[in-house]
XYZ file of C-alpha atoms in Angstrom:
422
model
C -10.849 0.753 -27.938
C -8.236 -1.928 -29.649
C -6.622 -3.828 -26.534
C -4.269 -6.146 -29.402
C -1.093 -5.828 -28.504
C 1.963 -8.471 -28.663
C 1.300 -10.981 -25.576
C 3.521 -14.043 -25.000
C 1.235 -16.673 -25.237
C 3.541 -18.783 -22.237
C 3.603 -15.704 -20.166
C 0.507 -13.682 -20.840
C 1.120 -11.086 -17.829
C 5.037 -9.966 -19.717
C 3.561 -7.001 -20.871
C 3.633 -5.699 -17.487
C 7.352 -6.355 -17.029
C 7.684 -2.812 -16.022
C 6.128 -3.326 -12.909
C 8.369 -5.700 -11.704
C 10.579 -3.756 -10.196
C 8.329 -1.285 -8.783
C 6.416 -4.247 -7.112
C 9.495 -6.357 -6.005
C 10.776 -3.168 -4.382
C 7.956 -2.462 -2.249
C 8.071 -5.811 -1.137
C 11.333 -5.896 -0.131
C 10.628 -2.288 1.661
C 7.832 -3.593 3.734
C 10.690 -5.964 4.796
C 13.080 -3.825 5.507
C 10.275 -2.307 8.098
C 9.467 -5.099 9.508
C 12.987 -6.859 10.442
C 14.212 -3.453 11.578
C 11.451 -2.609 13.411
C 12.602 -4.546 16.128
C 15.499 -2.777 16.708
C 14.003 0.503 16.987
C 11.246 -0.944 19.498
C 14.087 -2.539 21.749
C 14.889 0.271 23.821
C 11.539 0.866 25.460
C 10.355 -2.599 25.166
C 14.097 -3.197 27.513
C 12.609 -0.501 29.626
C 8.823 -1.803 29.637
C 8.040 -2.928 33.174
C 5.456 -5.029 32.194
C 7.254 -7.506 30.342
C 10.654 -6.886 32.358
C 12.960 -7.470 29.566
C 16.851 -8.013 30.113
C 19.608 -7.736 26.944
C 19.821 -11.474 27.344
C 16.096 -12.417 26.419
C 15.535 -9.486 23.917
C 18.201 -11.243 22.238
C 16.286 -14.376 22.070
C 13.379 -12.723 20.793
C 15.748 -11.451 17.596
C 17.024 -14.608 17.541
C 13.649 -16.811 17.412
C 12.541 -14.155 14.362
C 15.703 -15.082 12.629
C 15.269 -18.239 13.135
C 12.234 -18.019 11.229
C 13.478 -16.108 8.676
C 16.142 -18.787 8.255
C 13.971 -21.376 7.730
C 11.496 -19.267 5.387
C 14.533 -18.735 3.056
C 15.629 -22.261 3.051
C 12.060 -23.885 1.952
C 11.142 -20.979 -0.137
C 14.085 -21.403 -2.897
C 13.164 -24.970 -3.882
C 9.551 -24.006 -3.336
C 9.524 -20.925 -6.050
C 11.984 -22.992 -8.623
C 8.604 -25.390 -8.503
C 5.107 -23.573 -7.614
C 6.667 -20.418 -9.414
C 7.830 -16.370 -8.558
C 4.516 -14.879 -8.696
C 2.335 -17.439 -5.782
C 5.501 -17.597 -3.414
C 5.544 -13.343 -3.546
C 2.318 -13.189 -2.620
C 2.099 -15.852 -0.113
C 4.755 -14.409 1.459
C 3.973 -10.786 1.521
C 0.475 -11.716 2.874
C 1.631 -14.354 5.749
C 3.866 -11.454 7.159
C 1.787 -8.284 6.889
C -0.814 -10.132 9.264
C 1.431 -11.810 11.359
C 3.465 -8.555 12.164
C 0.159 -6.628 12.625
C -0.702 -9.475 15.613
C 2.637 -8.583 17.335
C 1.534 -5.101 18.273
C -1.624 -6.873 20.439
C 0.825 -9.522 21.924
C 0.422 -10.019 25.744
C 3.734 -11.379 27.075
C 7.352 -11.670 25.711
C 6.502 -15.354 24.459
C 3.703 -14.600 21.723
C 5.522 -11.952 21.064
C 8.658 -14.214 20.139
C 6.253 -16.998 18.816
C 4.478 -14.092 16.208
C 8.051 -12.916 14.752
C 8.884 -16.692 14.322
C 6.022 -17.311 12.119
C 6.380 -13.361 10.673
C 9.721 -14.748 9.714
C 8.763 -17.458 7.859
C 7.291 -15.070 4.986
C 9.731 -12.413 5.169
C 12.529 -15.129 4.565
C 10.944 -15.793 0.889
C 10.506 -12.403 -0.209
C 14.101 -11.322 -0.708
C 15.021 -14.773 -2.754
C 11.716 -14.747 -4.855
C 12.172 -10.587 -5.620
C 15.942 -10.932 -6.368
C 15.084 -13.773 -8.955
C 12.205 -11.824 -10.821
C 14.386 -8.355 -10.967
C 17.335 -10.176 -11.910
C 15.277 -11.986 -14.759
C 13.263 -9.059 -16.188
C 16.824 -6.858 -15.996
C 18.603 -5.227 -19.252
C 21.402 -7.337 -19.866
C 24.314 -6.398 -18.549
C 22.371 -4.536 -15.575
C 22.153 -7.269 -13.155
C 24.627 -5.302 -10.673
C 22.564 -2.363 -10.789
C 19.469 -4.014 -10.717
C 20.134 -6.157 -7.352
C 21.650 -3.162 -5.796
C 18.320 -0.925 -6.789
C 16.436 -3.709 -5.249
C 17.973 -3.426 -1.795
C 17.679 0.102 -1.863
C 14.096 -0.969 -0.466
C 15.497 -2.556 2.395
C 17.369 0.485 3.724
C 14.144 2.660 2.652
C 11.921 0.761 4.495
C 14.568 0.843 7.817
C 14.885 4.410 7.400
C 11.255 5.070 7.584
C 10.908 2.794 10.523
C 13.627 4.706 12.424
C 11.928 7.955 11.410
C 8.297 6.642 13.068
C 10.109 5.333 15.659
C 11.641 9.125 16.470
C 8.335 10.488 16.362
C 5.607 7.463 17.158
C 7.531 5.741 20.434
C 7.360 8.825 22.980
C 3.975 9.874 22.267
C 1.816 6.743 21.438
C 4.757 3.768 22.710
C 6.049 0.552 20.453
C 2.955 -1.022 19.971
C 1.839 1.634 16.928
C 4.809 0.858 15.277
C 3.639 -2.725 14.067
C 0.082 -1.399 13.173
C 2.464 1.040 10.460
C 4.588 -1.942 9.415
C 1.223 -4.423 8.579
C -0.925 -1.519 7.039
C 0.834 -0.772 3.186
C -0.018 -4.631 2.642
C -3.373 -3.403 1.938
C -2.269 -1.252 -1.004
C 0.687 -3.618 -2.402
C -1.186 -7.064 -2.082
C -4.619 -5.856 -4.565
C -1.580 -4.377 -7.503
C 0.627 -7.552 -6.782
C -2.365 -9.885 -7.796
C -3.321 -7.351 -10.943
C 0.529 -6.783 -12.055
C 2.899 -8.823 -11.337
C 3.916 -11.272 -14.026
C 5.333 -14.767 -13.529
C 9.070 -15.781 -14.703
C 8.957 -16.151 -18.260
C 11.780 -18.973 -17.692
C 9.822 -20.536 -15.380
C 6.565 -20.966 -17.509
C 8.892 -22.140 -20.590
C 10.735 -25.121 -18.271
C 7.273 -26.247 -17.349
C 5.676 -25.997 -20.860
C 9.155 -27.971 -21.318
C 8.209 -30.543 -19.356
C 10.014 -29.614 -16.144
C 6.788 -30.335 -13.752
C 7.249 -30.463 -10.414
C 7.145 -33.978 -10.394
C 10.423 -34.381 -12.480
C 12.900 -35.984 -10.578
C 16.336 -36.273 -13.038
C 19.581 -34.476 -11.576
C 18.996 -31.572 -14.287
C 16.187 -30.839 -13.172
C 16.774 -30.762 -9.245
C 17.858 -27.098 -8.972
C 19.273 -28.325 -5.032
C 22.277 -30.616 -6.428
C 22.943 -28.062 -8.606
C 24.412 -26.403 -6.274
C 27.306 -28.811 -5.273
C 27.823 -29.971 -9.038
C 31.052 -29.789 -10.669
C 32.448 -25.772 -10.836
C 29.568 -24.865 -8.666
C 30.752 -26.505 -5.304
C 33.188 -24.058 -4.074
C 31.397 -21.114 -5.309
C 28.364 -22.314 -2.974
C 30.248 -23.036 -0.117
C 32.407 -19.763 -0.120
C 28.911 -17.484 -0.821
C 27.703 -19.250 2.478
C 30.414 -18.134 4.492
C 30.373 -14.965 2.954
C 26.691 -14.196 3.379
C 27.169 -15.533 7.015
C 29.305 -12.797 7.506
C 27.470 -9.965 5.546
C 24.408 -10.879 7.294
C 25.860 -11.173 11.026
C 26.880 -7.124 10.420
C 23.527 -6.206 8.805
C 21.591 -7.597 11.865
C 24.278 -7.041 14.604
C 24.314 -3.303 13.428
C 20.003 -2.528 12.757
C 19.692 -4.560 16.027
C 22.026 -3.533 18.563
C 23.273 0.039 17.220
C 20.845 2.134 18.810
C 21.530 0.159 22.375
C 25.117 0.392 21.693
C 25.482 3.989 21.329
C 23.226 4.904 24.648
C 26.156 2.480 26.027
C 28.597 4.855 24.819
C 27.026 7.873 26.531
C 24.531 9.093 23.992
C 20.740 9.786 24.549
C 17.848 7.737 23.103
C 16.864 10.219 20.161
C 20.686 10.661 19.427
C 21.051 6.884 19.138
C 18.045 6.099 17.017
C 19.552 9.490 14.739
C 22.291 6.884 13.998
C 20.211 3.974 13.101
C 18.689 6.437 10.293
C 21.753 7.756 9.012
C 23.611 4.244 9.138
C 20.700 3.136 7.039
C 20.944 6.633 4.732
C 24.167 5.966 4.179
C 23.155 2.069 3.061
C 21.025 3.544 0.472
C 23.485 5.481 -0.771
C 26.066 2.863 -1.263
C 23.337 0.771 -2.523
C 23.305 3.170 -5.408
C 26.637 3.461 -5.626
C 27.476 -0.365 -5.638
C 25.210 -0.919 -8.687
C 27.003 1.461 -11.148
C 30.617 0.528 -9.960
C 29.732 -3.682 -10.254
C 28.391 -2.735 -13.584
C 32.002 -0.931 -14.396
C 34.693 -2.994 -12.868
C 32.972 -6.374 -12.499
C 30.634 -8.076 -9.468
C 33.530 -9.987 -8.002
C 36.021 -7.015 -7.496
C 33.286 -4.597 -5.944
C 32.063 -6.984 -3.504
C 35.823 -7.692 -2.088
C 36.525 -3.732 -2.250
C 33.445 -3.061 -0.471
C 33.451 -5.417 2.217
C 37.439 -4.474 2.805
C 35.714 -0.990 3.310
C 33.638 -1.729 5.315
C 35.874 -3.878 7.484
C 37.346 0.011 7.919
C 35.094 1.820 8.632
C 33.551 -0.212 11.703
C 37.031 -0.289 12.862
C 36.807 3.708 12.989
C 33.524 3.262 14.932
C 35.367 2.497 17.527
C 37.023 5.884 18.157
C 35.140 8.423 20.035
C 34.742 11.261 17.675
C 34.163 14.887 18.384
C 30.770 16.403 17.117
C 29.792 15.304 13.521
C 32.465 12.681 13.042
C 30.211 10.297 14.638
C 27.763 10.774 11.793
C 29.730 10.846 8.999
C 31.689 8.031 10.434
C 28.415 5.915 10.972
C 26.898 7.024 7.484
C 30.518 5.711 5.908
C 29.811 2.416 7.397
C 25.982 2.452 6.234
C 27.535 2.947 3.176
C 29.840 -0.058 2.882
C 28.598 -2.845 4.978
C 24.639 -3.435 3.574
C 25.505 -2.588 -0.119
C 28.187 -5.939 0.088
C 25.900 -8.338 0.806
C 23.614 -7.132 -1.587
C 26.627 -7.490 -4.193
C 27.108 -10.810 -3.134
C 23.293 -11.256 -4.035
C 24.244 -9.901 -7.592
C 27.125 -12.291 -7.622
C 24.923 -15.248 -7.081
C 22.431 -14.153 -9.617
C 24.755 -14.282 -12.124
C 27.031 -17.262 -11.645
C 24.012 -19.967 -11.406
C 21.538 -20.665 -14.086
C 17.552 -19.763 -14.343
C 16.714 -22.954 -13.161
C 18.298 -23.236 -10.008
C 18.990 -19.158 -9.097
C 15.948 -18.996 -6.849
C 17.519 -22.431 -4.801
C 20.842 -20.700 -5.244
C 19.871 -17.056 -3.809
C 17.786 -19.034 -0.998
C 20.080 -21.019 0.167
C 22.682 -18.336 0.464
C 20.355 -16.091 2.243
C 18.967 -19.043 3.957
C 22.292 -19.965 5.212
C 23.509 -16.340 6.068
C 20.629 -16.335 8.063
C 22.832 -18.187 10.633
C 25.330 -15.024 10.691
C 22.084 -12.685 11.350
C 20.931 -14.756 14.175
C 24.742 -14.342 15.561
C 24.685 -10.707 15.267
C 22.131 -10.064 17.259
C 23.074 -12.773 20.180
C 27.029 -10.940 19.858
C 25.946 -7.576 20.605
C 23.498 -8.555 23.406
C 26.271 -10.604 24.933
C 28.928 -7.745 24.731
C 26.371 -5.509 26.093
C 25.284 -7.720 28.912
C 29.349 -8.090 30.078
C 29.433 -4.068 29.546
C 32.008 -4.142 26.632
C 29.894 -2.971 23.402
C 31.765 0.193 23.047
C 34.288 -0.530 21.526
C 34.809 -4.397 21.376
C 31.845 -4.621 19.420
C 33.242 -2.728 16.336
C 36.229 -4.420 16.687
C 34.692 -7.428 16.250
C 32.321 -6.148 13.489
C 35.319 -4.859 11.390
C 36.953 -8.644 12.136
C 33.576 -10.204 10.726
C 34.113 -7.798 7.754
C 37.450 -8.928 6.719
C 36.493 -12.525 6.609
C 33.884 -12.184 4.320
C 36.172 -10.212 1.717
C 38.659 -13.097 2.038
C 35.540 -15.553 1.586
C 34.547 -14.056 -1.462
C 37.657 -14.060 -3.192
C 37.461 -17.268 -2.893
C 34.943 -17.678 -5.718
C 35.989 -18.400 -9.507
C 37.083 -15.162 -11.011
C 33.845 -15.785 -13.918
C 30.702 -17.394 -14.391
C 32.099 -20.219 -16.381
C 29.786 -22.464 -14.512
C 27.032 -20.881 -15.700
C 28.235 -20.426 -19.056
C 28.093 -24.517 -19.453
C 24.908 -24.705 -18.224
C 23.108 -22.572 -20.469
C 25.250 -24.414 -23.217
C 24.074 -27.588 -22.516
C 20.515 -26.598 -21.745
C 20.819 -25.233 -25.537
């Protein structure tokens, strides 16, 4: 059987460019399991007597993982502009499959804490390094749609851990739930190392010369980042992902807890994780096609403004299925918006430094997820969740749509960069 067929001699494994997506969103799935997970295990680990867990220290245990997550997403955008997309995936994807599966034998609150700090450190790269290689290996013009498909991993991956938790936690407790989160590694990892190609622009800037060792400002992809047209643009997507990323965690962390504050019984509350993280897939779906229509900049400010809405409504007591349709509204609004300002990032910078771009921003959001988690622990520790919590939430909301406005109406930035590097 003939196997000729055209292959880039720079980047040999481009003729599997298809899988690229497929691969980056399973990734970013087994993510979205395994920093949501903790949410769904944090009522019965609060009511484990063993460990004798208070609001107050649960919240330190979220905080310590996002700490590590933080710090993943930092080092692993300068690390994948150098060593390259492909090795940082699967270094990542591999560090955090085993390190979540050791949480579910943890003894004591402190490994457990010490295991989702170093669990964090991987599942900090994978979002930068997948957004990078979809956003590269995207039809033009599809970037919005692309990012937003992406995501729609993340919510996937939450709504099947809220789903397991529904049906694994009464019968077998939390533990089984990080067994479930650790085992699809086995499948992805093997068709990662067969199929996944490395960036194309990548391979060309090193057969360019661009080494790791190169040390000239064009060729830093960190100063980049506060160069000329770029400056305000980076410092307004790091409040704004601050923001975005303080509702994403406040909300999968604390919901569930939240709601039980508000009167409502343990399977009712984790039924509202699952449709608040329905209703981000939806809007995930729905954020792609309308960026691609009216322009990145405008749907991220009109979907964080709607969002900033609808967690205001949360804060009414609604009769029957408002509650639902009110939490799957909010789903719906506040996780697609960060992932549009994701989409916004990818396409303002330049190949070179997008990975140190989209890392830094989710690196520095980070902060704003480790908040989220230590607001709603606080609020529920002084008894005042329901409703302050959503009032603050919808607050949080309507900062970030200000922030964001704040960036340069077009990519101009970008444009000169890709001039010059002609």
């Amino acid at each position: 059987m003939s196997t000729d067929s055209p292959v880039n001699p720079q980047n040999p494994r481009e003729q599997y460019a298809g899988w690229v997506a497929p691969l980056c969103w399973s990734a970013v799935a087994l993510e979205g399991f395994d920093l949501v997970v903790l949410g769904v295990v944090l009522p019965p680990l609060l009511r484990y007597p063993d460990w004798g867990l208070t609001p107050g220290t649960a919240s330190l245990i979220s905080v310590v993982g996002l700490l590590g997550v933080m710090i993943g997403a930092l080092a692993i955008g300068p690390v994948t502009d150098i060593i390259g997309r492909r090795r940082t995936m699967l270094l990542t994807v591999v560090g955090f499959s085993l390190l979540t599966l050791l949480c579910a034998f943890a003894p004591n609150p402190w490994i457990f804490g010490l295991l989702r700090f170093l669990a964090g450190l991987g599942l900090g790269g994978v979002l930068p390094v997948a957004l990078a290689l979809v956003n590269e290996y995207a039809r033009e013009g599809r970037s919005g749609s692309a990012t937003t498909t992406l995501m729609t991993g993340y919510h996937v991956g939450a709504v099947v851990t809220a789903l397991l938790g529904i049906v694994v936690i009464p019968a077998f407790g939390w533990r089984p739930m990080f067994v479930l989160g650790a085992l699809p590694a086995l499948v992805l990892v093997p068709l990662l190392l067969r199929y996944l190609p490395e960036s194309t622009s990548y391979l060309r800037e090193r057969a360019l010369g661009a080494t790791p060792g190169s040390t000239g400002p064009e060729r830093n992809p960190v100063t980049i980042l506060f160069r000329g047209g770029y400056l305000r643009a980076t410092l307004a997507f790091w409040v704004t992902s601050f923001m975005g990323l303080l509702l994403v965690y406040g909300l999968n962390t604390w919901l569930p807890e939240i709601m039980r504050s508000a009167g409502y019984a343990l399977g009712a509350a984790l039924a509202l994780l699952l449709v608040l993280n329905l209703g981000a897939v939806l809007g995930l779906l729905v954020a792609g096609q309308v960026a691609n229509r009216f322009g990145t900049r405008r749907s991220t400010i009109a979907w964080f403004t709607a969002a900033a809405l609808f967690l205001a409504l949360l804060s009414v007591r609604l009769p029957g299925i408002g509650v639902y349709v009110s939490v799957l509204m909010a789903g719906v609004f506040v996780f697609s918006a960060q992932v549009l300002v994701y989409a916004y990032v990818s396409q303002l910078y330049p190949v070179s430094a997008r990975g140190t771009a989209l890392g830094a921003a989710s690196g520095v959001g980070r902060l704003g997820a480790i908040s989220g988690p230590l607001i709603g622990g606080a609020l529920l520790s002084a008894g005042i969740a329901y409703p302050w919590g959503f009032y603050i939430f919808a607050t949080v909301a309507a900062i970030g749509a200000v922030s964001v406005a704040l960036v340069a109406r077009t990519a101009e930035p970008a444009a000169v960069e890709r001039t010059a590097a002609g």
